[in-house]
Amino acid sequence: MNKVTAAITAVGKYVPEYILTNKELETMVDTNDEWITTRTGIKERRILKDKNKGSSYLAIKAAENLFSKKSFDPKEIDLVIVATATPDMQAASTAAFVATKIGATNAFSFDLESACSSFLYGISVASQYIESGRYKKVLLIGADKNSSMIDYTDRTTCIIFGDGAGAVMFEPNDEGNGFQDEYLRTDGSGREFLQVPAGGSLQPSTIETVKNKLHYARQDGQTVFKNAVFNMADVCEKILDRNKLNNDDISWLTAHQANKRIIEATGRRMNLDASKVMLNIQNYGNTTSATIPLLFADYEEQLNKGDKIIIAAFGGGFSWGAIYFKWAYNS
Ligand code: UT7
């Protein structure tokens, strides 16, 4: 009998209705469509305008979309993980609220935060719970209301980020599909280059921190860019080597959507044809924890059972890694 693997059996997504285009950004900061398009690949991003709604709203909508596509009894879900860098609030689990709202009343739940690598690490965690035999249904949701931590007068960050969410269901698989291998890394010396300085325990929010805009995300774009290109390509090569895979074996690269140039550079290092590199950054920008599940949702119809996928991410921390995964169903 085959070893039990953790497969994705359903996906869902949600992006808010409001579209913030490059043209509109031109009226807000000193930028232009040509610069944004050539430097990042982004054309538009979605923004959750309702001030009374947080990341949980995006997460719930993504889960509801998943349930509308494939029927599940929410009461059968064992665990709900919400991967997010923008939880509703600091000290109450966003996942607990989401689980209750979607009717997963027999589940326990927790948030998982590792900046743009949150969802990637979530795949690792969800898979272990399934492979161990402990649980049969784990719902992993990546949701970020990035607009809550963006300074819309700072052209170096406001052009990049957007809001959104994606949800995937993990279940046991006995055909060998699903999770295969992972290569995950962190390096805390990178934390100064990408962070929201205030609002945590190190520097709680005060009138001064707000005046100095320390509650907004800031990054040293070039340093993050160089580290992202080097490290994502490095872990992708390592996981290919370790699993004796070459570029022809791989059906898809599902990479965190932070910058089109980073994604394309990673694809080139793997000698992958551009048609195998999933891309939707043009529509959503960088949605942090939601980029990978949004790719699965947007590409779902093109994915086939047995497709070999490399999932990769790089983000604040620094944190990064690659996961080798086999798709488990035809839609
Ligand atoms: O998901 C988490 C991980 N995050 C990332 O992976 C982000 C990685 N970094 C990047 O994607 C890129 O570094 C950025 C998109 C943030 C910036 O692109 P870049 O090609 O590295 O630009 P740069 O920072 O080197 O700036 C080049 C020039 C500068 O002007 P000067 O000094 O050459 O005159 C900037 O002031 O572009 C200027 N600039 C802009 N111009 C128009 C910076 N932002 C803008 C803007 N519009 N929005």
Short mmCIF file of C-alpha atoms and ligand atoms in Angstrom, two decimals:
data_model
loop_
_atom_site.label_atom_id
_atom_site.label_comp_id
_atom_site.label_asym_id
_atom_site.label_seq_id
_atom_site.Cartn_x
_atom_site.Cartn_y
_atom_site.Cartn_z
CA MET A 1 0.00 0.00 0.00
CA ASN A 2 1.23 3.50 -0.89
CA LYS A 3 2.27 5.90 1.84
CA VAL A 4 -0.45 8.47 2.56
CA THR A 5 0.41 11.83 1.04
CA ALA A 6 -1.28 15.21 1.57
CA ALA A 7 -3.08 16.35 -1.56
CA ILE A 8 -4.92 19.52 -2.47
CA THR A 9 -8.48 18.48 -3.34
CA ALA A 10 -10.20 21.87 -3.83
CA VAL A 11 -9.32 25.53 -4.22
CA GLY A 12 -11.17 28.83 -3.84
CA LYS A 13 -10.36 32.50 -4.10
CA TYR A 14 -11.60 35.99 -3.36
CA VAL A 15 -10.40 39.41 -4.40
CA PRO A 16 -12.22 42.64 -3.50
CA GLU A 17 -14.13 44.45 -6.21
CA TYR A 18 -12.24 47.74 -6.16
CA ILE A 19 -9.50 47.87 -8.80
CA LEU A 20 -6.60 50.25 -8.16
CA THR A 21 -4.98 50.75 -11.56
CA ASN A 22 -1.54 52.11 -12.41
CA LYS A 23 -3.37 55.07 -13.94
CA GLU A 24 -5.04 55.90 -10.63
CA LEU A 25 -1.71 55.54 -8.81
CA GLU A 26 -0.31 58.16 -11.21
CA THR A 27 -2.73 60.63 -9.63
CA MET A 28 -1.64 59.67 -6.09
CA VAL A 29 2.19 59.54 -6.24
CA ASP A 30 4.99 60.47 -8.64
CA THR A 31 4.93 57.32 -10.76
CA ASN A 32 3.74 56.11 -14.15
CA ASP A 33 2.24 53.04 -15.76
CA GLU A 34 5.37 52.39 -17.84
CA TRP A 35 7.69 52.35 -14.79
CA ILE A 36 5.41 50.09 -12.77
CA THR A 37 4.81 47.70 -15.67
CA THR A 38 8.45 47.31 -16.70
CA ARG A 39 9.88 47.15 -13.14
CA THR A 40 7.23 44.93 -11.55
CA GLY A 41 4.82 43.52 -14.17
CA ILE A 42 1.85 44.87 -12.20
CA LYS A 43 -1.05 46.58 -14.01
CA GLU A 44 -3.66 46.65 -11.27
CA ARG A 45 -4.36 45.43 -7.74
CA ARG A 46 -7.53 44.92 -5.65
CA ILE A 47 -8.26 46.96 -2.54
CA LEU A 48 -10.74 46.18 0.25
CA LYS A 49 -12.23 49.63 0.70
CA ASP A 50 -14.57 48.80 3.58
CA LYS A 51 -12.82 50.13 6.68
CA ASN A 52 -14.82 47.77 8.91
CA LYS A 53 -13.52 44.61 7.27
CA GLY A 54 -10.16 42.93 7.83
CA SER A 55 -8.27 39.94 6.44
CA SER A 56 -10.83 37.58 8.00
CA TYR A 57 -13.44 38.88 5.56
CA LEU A 58 -11.20 37.99 2.61
CA ALA A 59 -10.46 34.57 4.12
CA ILE A 60 -14.14 33.75 4.72
CA LYS A 61 -15.06 34.74 1.15
CA ALA A 62 -12.27 32.56 -0.27
CA ALA A 63 -13.43 29.58 1.83
CA GLU A 64 -17.03 30.15 0.70
CA ASN A 65 -15.86 30.17 -2.91
CA LEU A 66 -14.11 26.82 -2.33
CA PHE A 67 -17.29 25.34 -0.81
CA SER A 68 -19.35 26.62 -3.76
CA LYS A 69 -17.10 24.72 -6.17
CA LYS A 70 -16.83 21.47 -4.22
CA SER A 71 -19.23 20.42 -1.55
CA PHE A 72 -17.81 19.82 1.93
CA ASP A 73 -19.50 19.60 5.29
CA PRO A 74 -17.63 22.31 7.24
CA LYS A 75 -18.23 20.29 10.40
CA GLU A 76 -15.86 17.63 9.03
CA ILE A 77 -12.92 20.04 8.86
CA ASP A 78 -10.35 19.21 11.54
CA LEU A 79 -8.10 22.25 11.30
CA VAL A 80 -8.24 25.73 9.78
CA ILE A 81 -4.94 27.53 9.26
CA VAL A 82 -5.00 31.19 8.22
CA ALA A 83 -1.66 32.23 6.76
CA THR A 84 -1.51 36.01 7.07
CA ALA A 85 0.84 38.90 7.72
CA THR A 86 -2.12 41.19 8.41
CA PRO A 87 -4.27 39.47 11.05
CA ASP A 88 -7.48 41.23 12.05
CA MET A 89 -5.88 42.17 15.34
CA GLN A 90 -2.80 41.36 17.39
CA ALA A 91 -4.15 39.23 20.15
CA ALA A 92 -7.15 37.29 18.95
CA SER A 93 -6.65 34.53 16.41
CA THR A 94 -8.04 35.50 13.00
CA ALA A 95 -8.31 31.80 12.15
CA ALA A 96 -10.61 31.13 15.12
CA PHE A 97 -13.02 33.80 13.89
CA VAL A 98 -12.86 32.50 10.31
CA ALA A 99 -13.39 28.85 11.35
CA THR A 100 -16.50 29.75 13.33
CA LYS A 101 -17.92 31.95 10.57
CA ILE A 102 -17.57 29.22 7.94
CA GLY A 103 -19.19 26.63 10.21
CA ALA A 104 -16.05 24.62 10.95
CA THR A 105 -17.29 24.18 14.48
CA ASN A 106 -15.42 20.92 15.13
CA ALA A 107 -12.09 22.33 14.02
CA PHE A 108 -9.29 23.98 15.94
CA SER A 109 -7.50 26.78 14.20
CA PHE A 110 -4.51 29.06 14.27
CA ASP A 111 -2.78 31.85 12.36
CA LEU A 112 0.56 31.25 10.70
CA GLU A 113 2.78 34.26 10.02
CA SER A 114 5.99 34.37 8.08
CA ALA A 115 5.47 37.38 5.79
CA CYS A 116 5.36 36.36 2.12
CA SER A 117 6.37 32.79 2.97
CA SER A 118 3.34 32.25 5.22
CA PHE A 119 1.36 30.19 2.73
CA LEU A 120 4.40 28.14 1.64
CA TYR A 121 5.12 27.21 5.25
CA GLY A 122 1.40 26.58 5.70
CA ILE A 123 1.58 23.91 2.98
CA SER A 124 4.36 22.24 4.95
CA VAL A 125 2.37 22.33 8.22
CA ALA A 126 -0.95 21.24 6.70
CA SER A 127 0.75 18.38 4.87
CA GLN A 128 2.37 17.05 8.04
CA TYR A 129 -0.97 16.89 9.85
CA ILE A 130 -2.41 14.84 6.99
CA GLU A 131 0.62 12.59 6.44
CA SER A 132 0.84 11.76 10.14
CA GLY A 133 -2.72 10.43 9.93
CA ARG A 134 -3.83 12.77 12.68
CA TYR A 135 -6.34 14.73 10.60
CA LYS A 136 -8.33 14.13 7.42
CA LYS A 137 -9.34 17.63 6.36
CA VAL A 138 -7.14 20.68 6.79
CA LEU A 139 -8.25 24.00 5.28
CA LEU A 140 -5.34 26.33 4.56
CA ILE A 141 -6.27 29.92 3.71
CA GLY A 142 -3.85 32.67 2.68
CA ALA A 143 -5.39 36.11 3.26
CA ASP A 144 -3.92 39.58 3.43
CA LYS A 145 -5.41 43.03 3.57
CA ASN A 146 -2.10 44.62 2.65
CA SER A 147 -3.76 48.00 2.13
CA SER A 148 -4.00 48.18 5.94
CA MET A 149 -0.22 48.59 6.22
CA ILE A 150 0.58 50.60 3.10
CA ASP A 151 1.38 54.29 2.97
CA TYR A 152 -0.36 55.54 -0.16
CA THR A 153 2.03 58.50 -0.36
CA ASP A 154 5.09 56.20 -0.62
CA ARG A 155 5.65 55.26 -4.25
CA THR A 156 8.20 52.58 -3.39
CA THR A 157 5.58 50.38 -1.68
CA CYS A 158 2.08 51.49 -2.68
CA ILE A 159 2.47 50.38 -6.28
CA ILE A 160 3.33 46.83 -5.28
CA PHE A 161 0.79 45.50 -2.81
CA GLY A 162 -2.83 44.43 -3.13
CA ASP A 163 -5.51 42.65 -1.08
CA GLY A 164 -6.81 39.13 -1.65
CA ALA A 165 -7.25 35.59 -0.38
CA GLY A 166 -7.08 31.99 -1.56
CA ALA A 167 -8.12 28.75 0.13
CA VAL A 168 -7.06 25.14 -0.41
CA MET A 169 -8.30 21.91 1.15
CA PHE A 170 -5.80 19.21 2.11
CA GLU A 171 -6.90 15.57 2.29
CA PRO A 172 -5.11 12.20 2.37
CA ASN A 173 -4.16 10.70 -0.99
CA ASP A 174 -3.13 7.09 -1.64
CA GLU A 175 -2.06 7.52 -5.27
CA GLY A 176 1.20 9.26 -4.44
CA ASN A 177 -0.03 12.72 -5.41
CA GLY A 178 0.25 15.83 -3.26
CA PHE A 179 3.20 16.81 -1.07
CA GLN A 180 6.56 15.30 -2.10
CA ASP A 181 9.47 17.27 -0.63
CA GLU A 182 10.42 20.64 0.82
CA TYR A 183 13.47 22.84 1.22
CA LEU A 184 12.64 25.70 3.61
CA ARG A 185 14.96 28.37 5.01
CA THR A 186 15.10 31.59 7.08
CA ASP A 187 17.76 34.22 7.77
CA GLY A 188 16.90 36.74 10.49
CA SER A 189 19.69 39.10 9.46
CA GLY A 190 17.36 40.15 6.66
CA ARG A 191 14.67 41.58 8.89
CA GLU A 192 15.90 45.19 8.65
CA PHE A 193 15.32 45.21 4.88
CA LEU A 194 11.57 44.49 4.88
CA GLN A 195 9.36 45.24 7.85
CA VAL A 196 6.56 47.14 9.51
CA PRO A 197 8.64 48.72 12.29
CA ALA A 198 5.93 49.65 14.83
CA GLY A 199 2.81 48.05 16.24
CA GLY A 200 4.47 44.91 17.59
CA SER A 201 5.94 44.19 21.02
CA LEU A 202 9.33 45.61 20.07
CA GLN A 203 7.95 49.03 19.26
CA PRO A 204 4.29 49.35 20.31
CA SER A 205 2.23 52.00 18.54
CA THR A 206 2.35 55.47 20.03
CA ILE A 207 1.38 58.86 18.72
CA GLU A 208 5.05 59.30 17.80
CA THR A 209 5.30 56.06 15.82
CA VAL A 210 2.16 56.94 13.91
CA LYS A 211 3.40 60.49 13.22
CA ASN A 212 6.63 58.98 11.89
CA LYS A 213 4.67 56.49 9.76
CA LEU A 214 6.34 53.52 11.43
CA HIS A 215 3.12 51.50 11.24
CA TYR A 216 3.55 51.22 7.47
CA ALA A 217 5.50 48.61 5.51
CA ARG A 218 8.90 49.66 4.27
CA GLN A 219 11.55 47.84 2.33
CA ASP A 220 14.96 48.23 0.79
CA GLY A 221 13.66 47.07 -2.57
CA GLN A 222 16.99 46.36 -4.25
CA THR A 223 18.38 44.29 -1.36
CA VAL A 224 15.15 42.30 -1.13
CA PHE A 225 15.14 41.86 -4.90
CA LYS A 226 18.71 40.49 -5.03
CA ASN A 227 18.12 38.12 -2.12
CA ALA A 228 14.82 36.93 -3.59
CA VAL A 229 16.30 36.15 -6.99
CA PHE A 230 19.33 34.34 -5.56
CA ASN A 231 17.58 32.38 -2.83
CA MET A 232 14.43 31.31 -4.70
CA ALA A 233 16.50 30.03 -7.62
CA ASP A 234 18.88 28.30 -5.21
CA VAL A 235 16.19 26.32 -3.34
CA CYS A 236 14.41 25.45 -6.59
CA GLU A 237 17.62 24.00 -8.03
CA LYS A 238 18.30 22.11 -4.81
CA ILE A 239 14.86 20.52 -4.73
CA LEU A 240 15.11 19.54 -8.40
CA ASP A 241 18.51 17.92 -7.81
CA ARG A 242 17.42 16.10 -4.66
CA ASN A 243 14.40 14.62 -6.46
CA LYS A 244 16.36 13.89 -9.66
CA LEU A 245 14.06 16.10 -11.69
CA ASN A 246 14.98 18.04 -14.78
CA ASN A 247 13.16 20.93 -16.42
CA ASP A 248 11.16 18.63 -18.73
CA ASP A 249 9.69 16.79 -15.75
CA ILE A 250 8.24 19.98 -14.27
CA SER A 251 4.76 21.08 -15.41
CA TRP A 252 4.56 24.32 -13.44
CA LEU A 253 6.46 26.84 -11.36
CA THR A 254 4.06 28.34 -8.82
CA ALA A 255 6.09 31.21 -7.38
CA HIS A 256 5.12 33.95 -4.95
CA GLN A 257 4.10 36.98 -7.01
CA ALA A 258 6.28 39.83 -5.72
CA ASN A 259 7.84 41.03 -8.94
CA LYS A 260 7.54 39.62 -12.46
CA ARG A 261 11.30 39.97 -12.92
CA ILE A 262 12.01 37.79 -9.84
CA ILE A 263 9.57 35.11 -11.04
CA GLU A 264 10.99 35.08 -14.58
CA ALA A 265 14.58 34.95 -13.29
CA THR A 266 13.68 31.90 -11.18
CA GLY A 267 12.04 30.22 -14.18
CA ARG A 268 15.13 30.90 -16.31
CA ARG A 269 17.48 29.44 -13.68
CA MET A 270 15.36 26.27 -13.79
CA ASN A 271 15.50 26.28 -17.62
CA LEU A 272 11.70 26.28 -17.70
CA ASP A 273 9.73 27.33 -20.72
CA ALA A 274 7.91 30.60 -19.93
CA SER A 275 4.56 28.86 -20.54
CA LYS A 276 5.16 26.75 -17.41
CA VAL A 277 5.65 29.76 -15.17
CA MET A 278 2.34 30.74 -13.53
CA LEU A 279 1.75 34.47 -13.57
CA ASN A 280 -1.12 36.65 -12.35
CA ILE A 281 0.81 39.49 -10.72
CA GLN A 282 -0.50 41.80 -13.45
CA ASN A 283 -4.01 41.49 -11.96
CA TYR A 284 -3.41 41.54 -8.22
CA GLY A 285 0.11 42.83 -7.41
CA ASN A 286 1.73 41.27 -4.36
CA THR A 287 -0.99 39.85 -2.10
CA THR A 288 1.56 38.36 0.38
CA SER A 289 0.01 35.12 1.76
CA ALA A 290 -2.58 34.93 -1.02
CA THR A 291 -0.35 34.83 -4.11
CA ILE A 292 0.15 31.04 -4.26
CA PRO A 293 -3.49 29.97 -3.67
CA LEU A 294 -4.66 32.68 -6.10
CA LEU A 295 -2.39 31.11 -8.71
CA PHE A 296 -3.86 27.66 -8.03
CA ALA A 297 -7.37 29.07 -8.35
CA ASP A 298 -6.65 30.97 -11.56
CA TYR A 299 -4.79 28.05 -13.18
CA GLU A 300 -7.05 25.30 -11.80
CA GLU A 301 -8.57 24.43 -15.18
CA GLN A 302 -5.13 24.01 -16.76
CA LEU A 303 -3.84 21.75 -14.00
CA ASN A 304 -3.92 17.99 -14.52
CA LYS A 305 -3.70 15.05 -12.18
CA GLY A 306 -0.06 14.09 -11.71
CA ASP A 307 1.36 17.48 -12.79
CA LYS A 308 4.68 18.08 -11.06
CA ILE A 309 4.78 21.53 -9.52
CA ILE A 310 7.52 23.51 -7.81
CA ILE A 311 6.02 26.00 -5.34
CA ALA A 312 8.43 28.74 -4.21
CA ALA A 313 8.36 31.91 -2.14
CA PHE A 314 10.61 34.56 -0.66
CA GLY A 315 9.67 37.20 1.90
CA GLY A 316 10.36 39.22 4.99
CA GLY A 317 12.43 37.70 7.74
CA PHE A 318 14.09 36.80 5.42
CA SER A 319 12.14 33.60 4.82
CA TRP A 320 12.02 31.44 1.73
CA GLY A 321 11.80 27.96 0.34
CA ALA A 322 10.56 25.55 -2.30
CA ILE A 323 8.11 22.65 -2.16
CA TYR A 324 7.79 19.86 -4.70
CA PHE A 325 4.12 18.91 -5.10
CA LYS A 326 2.00 16.74 -7.43
CA TRP A 327 -1.47 17.92 -8.42
CA ALA A 328 -4.17 15.39 -7.51
CA TYR A 329 -7.21 16.06 -9.70
CA ASN A 330 -8.55 17.17 -13.07
CA SER A 331 -11.14 19.91 -12.84
O1 UT7 B 1 7.05 39.93 -1.27
C1 UT7 B 1 8.07 40.35 -0.44
C2 UT7 B 1 9.31 40.48 -1.15
N1 UT7 B 1 9.40 41.75 -1.83
C3 UT7 B 1 10.02 41.80 -2.97
O2 UT7 B 1 10.41 40.77 -3.47
C4 UT7 B 1 10.28 43.16 -3.60
C5 UT7 B 1 11.63 43.15 -4.25
N2 UT7 B 1 11.99 44.44 -4.86
C6 UT7 B 1 11.42 44.89 -5.98
O3 UT7 B 1 10.51 44.31 -6.50
C7 UT7 B 1 12.00 46.13 -6.61
O4 UT7 B 1 13.21 46.45 -5.96
C8 UT7 B 1 11.06 47.36 -6.59
C9 UT7 B 1 9.90 47.13 -7.52
C10 UT7 B 1 10.58 47.61 -5.17
C11 UT7 B 1 11.82 48.59 -7.08
O5 UT7 B 1 12.35 48.35 -8.38
P1 UT7 B 1 13.87 48.64 -8.69
O6 UT7 B 1 14.07 48.33 -10.11
O7 UT7 B 1 14.72 47.91 -7.70
O8 UT7 B 1 13.96 50.20 -8.49
P2 UT7 B 1 14.91 51.04 -7.54
O9 UT7 B 1 14.46 50.95 -6.13
O10 UT7 B 1 16.34 50.69 -7.84
O11 UT7 B 1 14.65 52.51 -8.05
C12 UT7 B 1 15.07 52.93 -9.38
C13 UT7 B 1 14.61 54.34 -9.58
C14 UT7 B 1 14.96 55.30 -8.45
O12 UT7 B 1 15.24 56.56 -9.03
P3 UT7 B 1 16.75 57.06 -9.28
O13 UT7 B 1 17.39 57.04 -7.91
O14 UT7 B 1 17.34 56.04 -10.21
O15 UT7 B 1 16.56 58.41 -9.86
C15 UT7 B 1 13.70 55.38 -7.64
O16 UT7 B 1 13.59 56.58 -6.91
O17 UT7 B 1 13.18 54.37 -9.68
C16 UT7 B 1 12.66 55.31 -8.73
N3 UT7 B 1 11.35 54.81 -8.27
C17 UT7 B 1 10.22 55.02 -8.93
N4 UT7 B 1 9.95 55.71 -10.06
C18 UT7 B 1 8.66 55.73 -10.48
C19 UT7 B 1 11.09 54.05 -7.17
N5 UT7 B 1 9.78 53.77 -7.12
C20 UT7 B 1 9.21 54.36 -8.20
C21 UT7 B 1 7.90 54.43 -8.68
N6 UT7 B 1 7.67 55.12 -9.83
N7 UT7 B 1 6.87 53.82 -8.06
#
